[in-house]
Short mmCIF file of C-alpha atoms in Angstrom, two decimals:
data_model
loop_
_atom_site.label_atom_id
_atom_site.label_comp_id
_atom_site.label_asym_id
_atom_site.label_seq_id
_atom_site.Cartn_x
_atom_site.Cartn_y
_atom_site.Cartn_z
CA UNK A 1 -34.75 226.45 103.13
CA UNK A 2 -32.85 223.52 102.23
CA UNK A 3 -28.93 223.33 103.46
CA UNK A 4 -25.90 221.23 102.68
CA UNK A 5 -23.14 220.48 104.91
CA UNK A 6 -19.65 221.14 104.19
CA UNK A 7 -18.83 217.66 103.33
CA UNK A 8 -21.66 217.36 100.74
CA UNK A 9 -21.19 220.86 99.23
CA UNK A 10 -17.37 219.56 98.62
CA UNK A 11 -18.30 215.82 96.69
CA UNK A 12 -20.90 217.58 94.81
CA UNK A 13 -18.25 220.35 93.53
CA UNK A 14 -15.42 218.06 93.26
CA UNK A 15 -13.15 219.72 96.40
CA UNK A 16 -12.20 220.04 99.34
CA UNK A 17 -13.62 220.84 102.79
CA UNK A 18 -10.60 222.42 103.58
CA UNK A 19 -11.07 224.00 100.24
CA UNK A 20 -14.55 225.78 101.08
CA UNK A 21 -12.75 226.43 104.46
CA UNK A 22 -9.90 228.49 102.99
CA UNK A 23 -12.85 230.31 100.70
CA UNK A 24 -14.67 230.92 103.69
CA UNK A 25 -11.52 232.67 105.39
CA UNK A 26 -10.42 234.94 102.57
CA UNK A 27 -14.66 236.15 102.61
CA UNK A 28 -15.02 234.40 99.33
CA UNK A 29 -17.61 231.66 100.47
CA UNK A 30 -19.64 232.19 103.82
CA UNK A 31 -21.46 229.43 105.05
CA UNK A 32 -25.48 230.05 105.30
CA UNK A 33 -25.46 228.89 109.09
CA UNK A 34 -22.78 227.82 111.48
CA UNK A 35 -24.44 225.28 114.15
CA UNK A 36 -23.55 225.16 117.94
CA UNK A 37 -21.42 222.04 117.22
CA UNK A 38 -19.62 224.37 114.72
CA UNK A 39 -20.76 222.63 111.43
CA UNK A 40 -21.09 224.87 108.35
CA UNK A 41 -23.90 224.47 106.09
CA UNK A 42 -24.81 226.26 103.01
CA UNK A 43 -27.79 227.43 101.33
CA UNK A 44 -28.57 227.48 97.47
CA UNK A 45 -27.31 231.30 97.61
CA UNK A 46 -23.50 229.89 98.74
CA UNK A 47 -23.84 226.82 96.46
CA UNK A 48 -24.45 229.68 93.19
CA UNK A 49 -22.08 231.65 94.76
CA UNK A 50 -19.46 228.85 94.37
CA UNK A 51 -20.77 228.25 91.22
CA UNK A 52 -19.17 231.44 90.16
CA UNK A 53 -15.85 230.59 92.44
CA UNK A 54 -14.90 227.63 90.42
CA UNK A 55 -16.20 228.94 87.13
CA UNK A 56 -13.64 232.05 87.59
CA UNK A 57 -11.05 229.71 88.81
CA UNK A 58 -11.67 227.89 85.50
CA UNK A 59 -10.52 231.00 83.60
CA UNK A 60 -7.28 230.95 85.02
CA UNK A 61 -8.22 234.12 87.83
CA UNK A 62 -6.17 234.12 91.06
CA UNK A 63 -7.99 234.06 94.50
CA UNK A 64 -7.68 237.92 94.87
CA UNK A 65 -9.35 238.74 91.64
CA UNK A 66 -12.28 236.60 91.82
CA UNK A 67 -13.13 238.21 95.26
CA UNK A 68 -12.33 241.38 93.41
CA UNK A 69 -15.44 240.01 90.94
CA UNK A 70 -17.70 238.75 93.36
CA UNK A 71 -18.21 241.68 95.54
CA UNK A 72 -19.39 243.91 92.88
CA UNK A 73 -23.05 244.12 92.31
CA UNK A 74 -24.52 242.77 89.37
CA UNK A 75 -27.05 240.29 88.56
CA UNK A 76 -26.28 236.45 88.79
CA UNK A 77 -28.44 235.59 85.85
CA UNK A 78 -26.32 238.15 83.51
CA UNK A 79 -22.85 236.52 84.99
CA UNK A 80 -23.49 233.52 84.58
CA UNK A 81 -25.07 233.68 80.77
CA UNK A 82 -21.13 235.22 80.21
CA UNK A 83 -19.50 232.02 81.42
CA UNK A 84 -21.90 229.90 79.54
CA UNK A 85 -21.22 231.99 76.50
CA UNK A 86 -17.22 231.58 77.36
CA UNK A 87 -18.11 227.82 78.34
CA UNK A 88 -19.80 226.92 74.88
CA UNK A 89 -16.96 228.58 72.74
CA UNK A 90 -14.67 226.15 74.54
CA UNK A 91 -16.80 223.15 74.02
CA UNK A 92 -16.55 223.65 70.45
CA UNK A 93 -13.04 224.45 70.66
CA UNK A 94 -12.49 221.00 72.17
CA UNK A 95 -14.64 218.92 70.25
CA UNK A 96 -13.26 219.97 67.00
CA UNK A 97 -9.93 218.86 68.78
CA UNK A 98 -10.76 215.46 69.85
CA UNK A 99 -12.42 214.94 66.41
CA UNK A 100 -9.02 215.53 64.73
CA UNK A 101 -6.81 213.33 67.33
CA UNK A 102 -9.75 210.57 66.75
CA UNK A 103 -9.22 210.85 62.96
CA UNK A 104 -5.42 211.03 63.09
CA UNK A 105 -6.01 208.08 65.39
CA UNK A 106 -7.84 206.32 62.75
CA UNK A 107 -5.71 206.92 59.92
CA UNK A 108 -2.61 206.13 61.65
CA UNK A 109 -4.64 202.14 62.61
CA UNK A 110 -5.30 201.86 58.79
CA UNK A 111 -1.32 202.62 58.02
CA UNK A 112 -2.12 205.57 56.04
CA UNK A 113 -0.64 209.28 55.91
CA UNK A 114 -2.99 211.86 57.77
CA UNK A 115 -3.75 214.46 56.16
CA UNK A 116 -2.28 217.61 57.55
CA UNK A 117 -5.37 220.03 56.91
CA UNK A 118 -7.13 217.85 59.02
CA UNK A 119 -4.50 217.47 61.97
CA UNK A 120 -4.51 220.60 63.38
CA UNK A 121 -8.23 221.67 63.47
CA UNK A 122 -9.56 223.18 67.02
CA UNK A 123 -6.12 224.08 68.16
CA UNK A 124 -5.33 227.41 66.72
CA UNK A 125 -6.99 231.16 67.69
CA UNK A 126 -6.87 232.71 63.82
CA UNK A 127 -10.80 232.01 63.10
CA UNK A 128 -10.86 236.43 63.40
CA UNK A 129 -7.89 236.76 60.89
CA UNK A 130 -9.84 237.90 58.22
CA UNK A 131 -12.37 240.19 60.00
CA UNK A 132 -8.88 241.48 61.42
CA UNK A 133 -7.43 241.63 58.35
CA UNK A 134 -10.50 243.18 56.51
CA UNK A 135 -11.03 245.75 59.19
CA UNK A 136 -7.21 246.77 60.56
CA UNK A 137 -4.94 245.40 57.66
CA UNK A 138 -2.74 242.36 57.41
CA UNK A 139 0.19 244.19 59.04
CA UNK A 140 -2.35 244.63 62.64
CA UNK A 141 -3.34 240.80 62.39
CA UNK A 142 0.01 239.49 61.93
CA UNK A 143 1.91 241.56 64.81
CA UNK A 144 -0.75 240.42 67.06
CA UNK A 145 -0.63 237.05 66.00
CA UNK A 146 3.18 237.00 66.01
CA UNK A 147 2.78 238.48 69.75
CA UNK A 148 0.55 235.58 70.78
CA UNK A 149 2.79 232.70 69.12
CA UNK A 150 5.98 234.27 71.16
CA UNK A 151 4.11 233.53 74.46
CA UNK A 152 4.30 230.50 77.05
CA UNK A 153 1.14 228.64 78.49
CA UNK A 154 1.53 230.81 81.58
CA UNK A 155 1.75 233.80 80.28
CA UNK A 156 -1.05 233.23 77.70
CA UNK A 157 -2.97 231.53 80.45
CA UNK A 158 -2.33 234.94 82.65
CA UNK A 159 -3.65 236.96 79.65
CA UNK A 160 -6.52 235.71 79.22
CA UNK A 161 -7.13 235.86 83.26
CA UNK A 162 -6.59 239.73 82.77
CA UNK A 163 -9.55 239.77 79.54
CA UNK A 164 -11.93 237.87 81.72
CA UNK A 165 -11.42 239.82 84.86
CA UNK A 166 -11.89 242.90 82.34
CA UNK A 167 -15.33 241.30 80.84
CA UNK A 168 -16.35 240.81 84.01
CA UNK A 169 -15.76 244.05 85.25
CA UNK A 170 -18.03 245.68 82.19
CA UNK A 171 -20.71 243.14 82.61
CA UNK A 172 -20.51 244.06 86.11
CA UNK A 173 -20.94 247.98 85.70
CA UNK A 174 -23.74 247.51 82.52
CA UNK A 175 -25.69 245.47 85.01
CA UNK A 176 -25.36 248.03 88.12
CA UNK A 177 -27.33 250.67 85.79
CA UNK A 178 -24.25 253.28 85.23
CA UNK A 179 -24.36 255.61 82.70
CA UNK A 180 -21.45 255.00 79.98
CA UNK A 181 -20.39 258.82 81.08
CA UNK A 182 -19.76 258.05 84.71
CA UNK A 183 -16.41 258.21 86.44
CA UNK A 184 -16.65 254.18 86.83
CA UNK A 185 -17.60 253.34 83.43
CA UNK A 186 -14.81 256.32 82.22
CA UNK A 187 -12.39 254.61 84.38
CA UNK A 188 -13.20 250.81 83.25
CA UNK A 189 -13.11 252.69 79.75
CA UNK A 190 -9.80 253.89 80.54
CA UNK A 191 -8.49 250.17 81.48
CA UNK A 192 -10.01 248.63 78.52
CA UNK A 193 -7.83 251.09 76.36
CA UNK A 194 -5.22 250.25 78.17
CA UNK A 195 -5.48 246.67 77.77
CA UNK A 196 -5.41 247.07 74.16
CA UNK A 197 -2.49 249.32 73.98
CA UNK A 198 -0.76 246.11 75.18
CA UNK A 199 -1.47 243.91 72.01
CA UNK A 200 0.84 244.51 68.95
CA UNK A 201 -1.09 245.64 65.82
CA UNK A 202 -3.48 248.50 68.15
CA UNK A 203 -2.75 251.51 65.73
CA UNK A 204 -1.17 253.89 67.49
CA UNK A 205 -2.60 256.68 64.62
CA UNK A 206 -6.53 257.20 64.87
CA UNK A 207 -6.62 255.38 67.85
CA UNK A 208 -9.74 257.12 68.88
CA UNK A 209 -11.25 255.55 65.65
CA UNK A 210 -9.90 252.10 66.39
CA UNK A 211 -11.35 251.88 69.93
CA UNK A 212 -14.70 253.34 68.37
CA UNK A 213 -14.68 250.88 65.84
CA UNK A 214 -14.05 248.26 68.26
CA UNK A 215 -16.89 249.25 70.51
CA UNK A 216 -19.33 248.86 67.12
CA UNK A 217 -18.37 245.74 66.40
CA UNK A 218 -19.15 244.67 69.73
CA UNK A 219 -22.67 245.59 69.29
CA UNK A 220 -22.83 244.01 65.69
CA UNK A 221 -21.30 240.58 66.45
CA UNK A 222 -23.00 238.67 68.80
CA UNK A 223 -19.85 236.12 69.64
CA UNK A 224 -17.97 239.30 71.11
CA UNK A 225 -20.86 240.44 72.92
CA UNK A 226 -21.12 237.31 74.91
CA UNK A 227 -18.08 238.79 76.39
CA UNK A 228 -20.23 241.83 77.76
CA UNK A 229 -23.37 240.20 78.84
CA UNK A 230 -25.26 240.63 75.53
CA UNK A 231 -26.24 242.67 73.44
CA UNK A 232 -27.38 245.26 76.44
CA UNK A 233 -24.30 245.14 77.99
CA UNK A 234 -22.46 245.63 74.61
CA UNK A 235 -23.76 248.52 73.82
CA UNK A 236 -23.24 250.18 77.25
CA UNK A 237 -19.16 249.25 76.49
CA UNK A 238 -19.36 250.67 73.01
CA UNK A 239 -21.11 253.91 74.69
CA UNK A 240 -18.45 254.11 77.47
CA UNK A 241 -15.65 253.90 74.66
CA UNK A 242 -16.55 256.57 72.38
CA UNK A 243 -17.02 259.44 75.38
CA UNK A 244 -13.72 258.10 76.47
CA UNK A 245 -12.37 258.27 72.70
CA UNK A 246 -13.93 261.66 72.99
CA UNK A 247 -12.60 262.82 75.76
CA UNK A 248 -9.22 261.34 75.86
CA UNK A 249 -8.04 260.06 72.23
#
């Protein structure tokens, strides 16, 4: 079986050796084989491993979660399809932004006005508003939207750390082969109302219906259940969700 040393495993990744080495310490990344001269090397298990380090890290997760992550079983193939999914939405995100600085870039060289529809495409997060609206009323779009707005880079950037560790967490469990009535999947139901308690426009009347709702559309629309894994995965949160709404709401 083929192995890389340290040094090579860090150029190929872009970092560090003393990078991999502080993985290594926290149990995050263990090299493959250690040899008598005290060289680590690392197989094509640690390099996919890593994979998944720097793709967390990429999401904005701390050290502590990703480990958190990483231990749990689940299937490589299934967590990694979820960051490709996450991966692609961003790709389109940014080329629709670069396309708009290049024409603003353009217009301005030709000494004419740019056009405002056209200045600010790629760099807002409404393209839900009116499945939101449709679904929850303009009121639930526009608290939540007004709660995003009010919020600095970190603390947006922390938010979204919190979805992804939550994603992963479901993916995690759906992939594991729980039921959606077990105390784990109960308990990651449990978090996932939680976490929506925390957004402005979650109606606090019929929330049992909301959270059902919620878990249907998952199923339905195949951009949010990229977040889960797939359609599979989907439908095991929208399960877990509506014994929890049961139970609990």
């Amino acid at each position: 079986m083929k192995e890389w040393s340290i040094q090579e495993i860090a150029k190929l990744a872009g970092t560090t050796s003393r990078t991999l080495r502080h993985y290594g310490e926290l149990g995050l990344l263990t090299p493959s084989s250690v040899g008598a001269n005290g060289y680590r090397r690392y197989d094509s298990a640690a390099l996919l491993r890593l994979q998944r380090i720097l793709l967390l890290r990429e999401l904005g997760l701390g050290l502590p979660q990703i480990a958190e992550i990483i231990a749990r079983p689940a299937a490589a193939e299934a967590a990694l399809a979820a960051h490709l999914a996450w991966l692609r939405d961003e790709q389109h995100r940014l080329a629709r932004q670069i396309a708009s600085v290049e024409k603003t870039i353009t217009t301005l060289e030709k000494g004419e006005e740019p056009m405002a529809e056209d200045m600010f495409d790629g760099f807002d997060h409404t393209q839900y508003e009116d499945e939101v609206t449709e679904r929850w009323g303009e009121k639930a779009y526009a608290d939540s939207d007004r709660w995003w707005r009010g919020m600095d880079a970190a603390t947006q950037a922390d938010w979204k750390a919190q979805t992804a560790a939550l994603n992963a967490a479901w993916q995690d469990a759906a992939a594991s082969g729980l039921t959606s009535d077990s105390a784990a999947a109960q308990e990651l139901a449990a978090r996932h109302v939680a976490w929506l308690r925390g957004i402005p426009g979650t109606p606090a009347a019929d929330l049992a219906g909301y959270v059902r709702g919620l878990g249907e559309m998952y199923v339905a629309d195949e951009r949010f259940g990229a977040n889960y894994g797939g359609a599979e995965g989907a439908a095991f949160v929208r399960d877990a969700l509506a014994v929890y709404a049961d139970r609990n709401l």
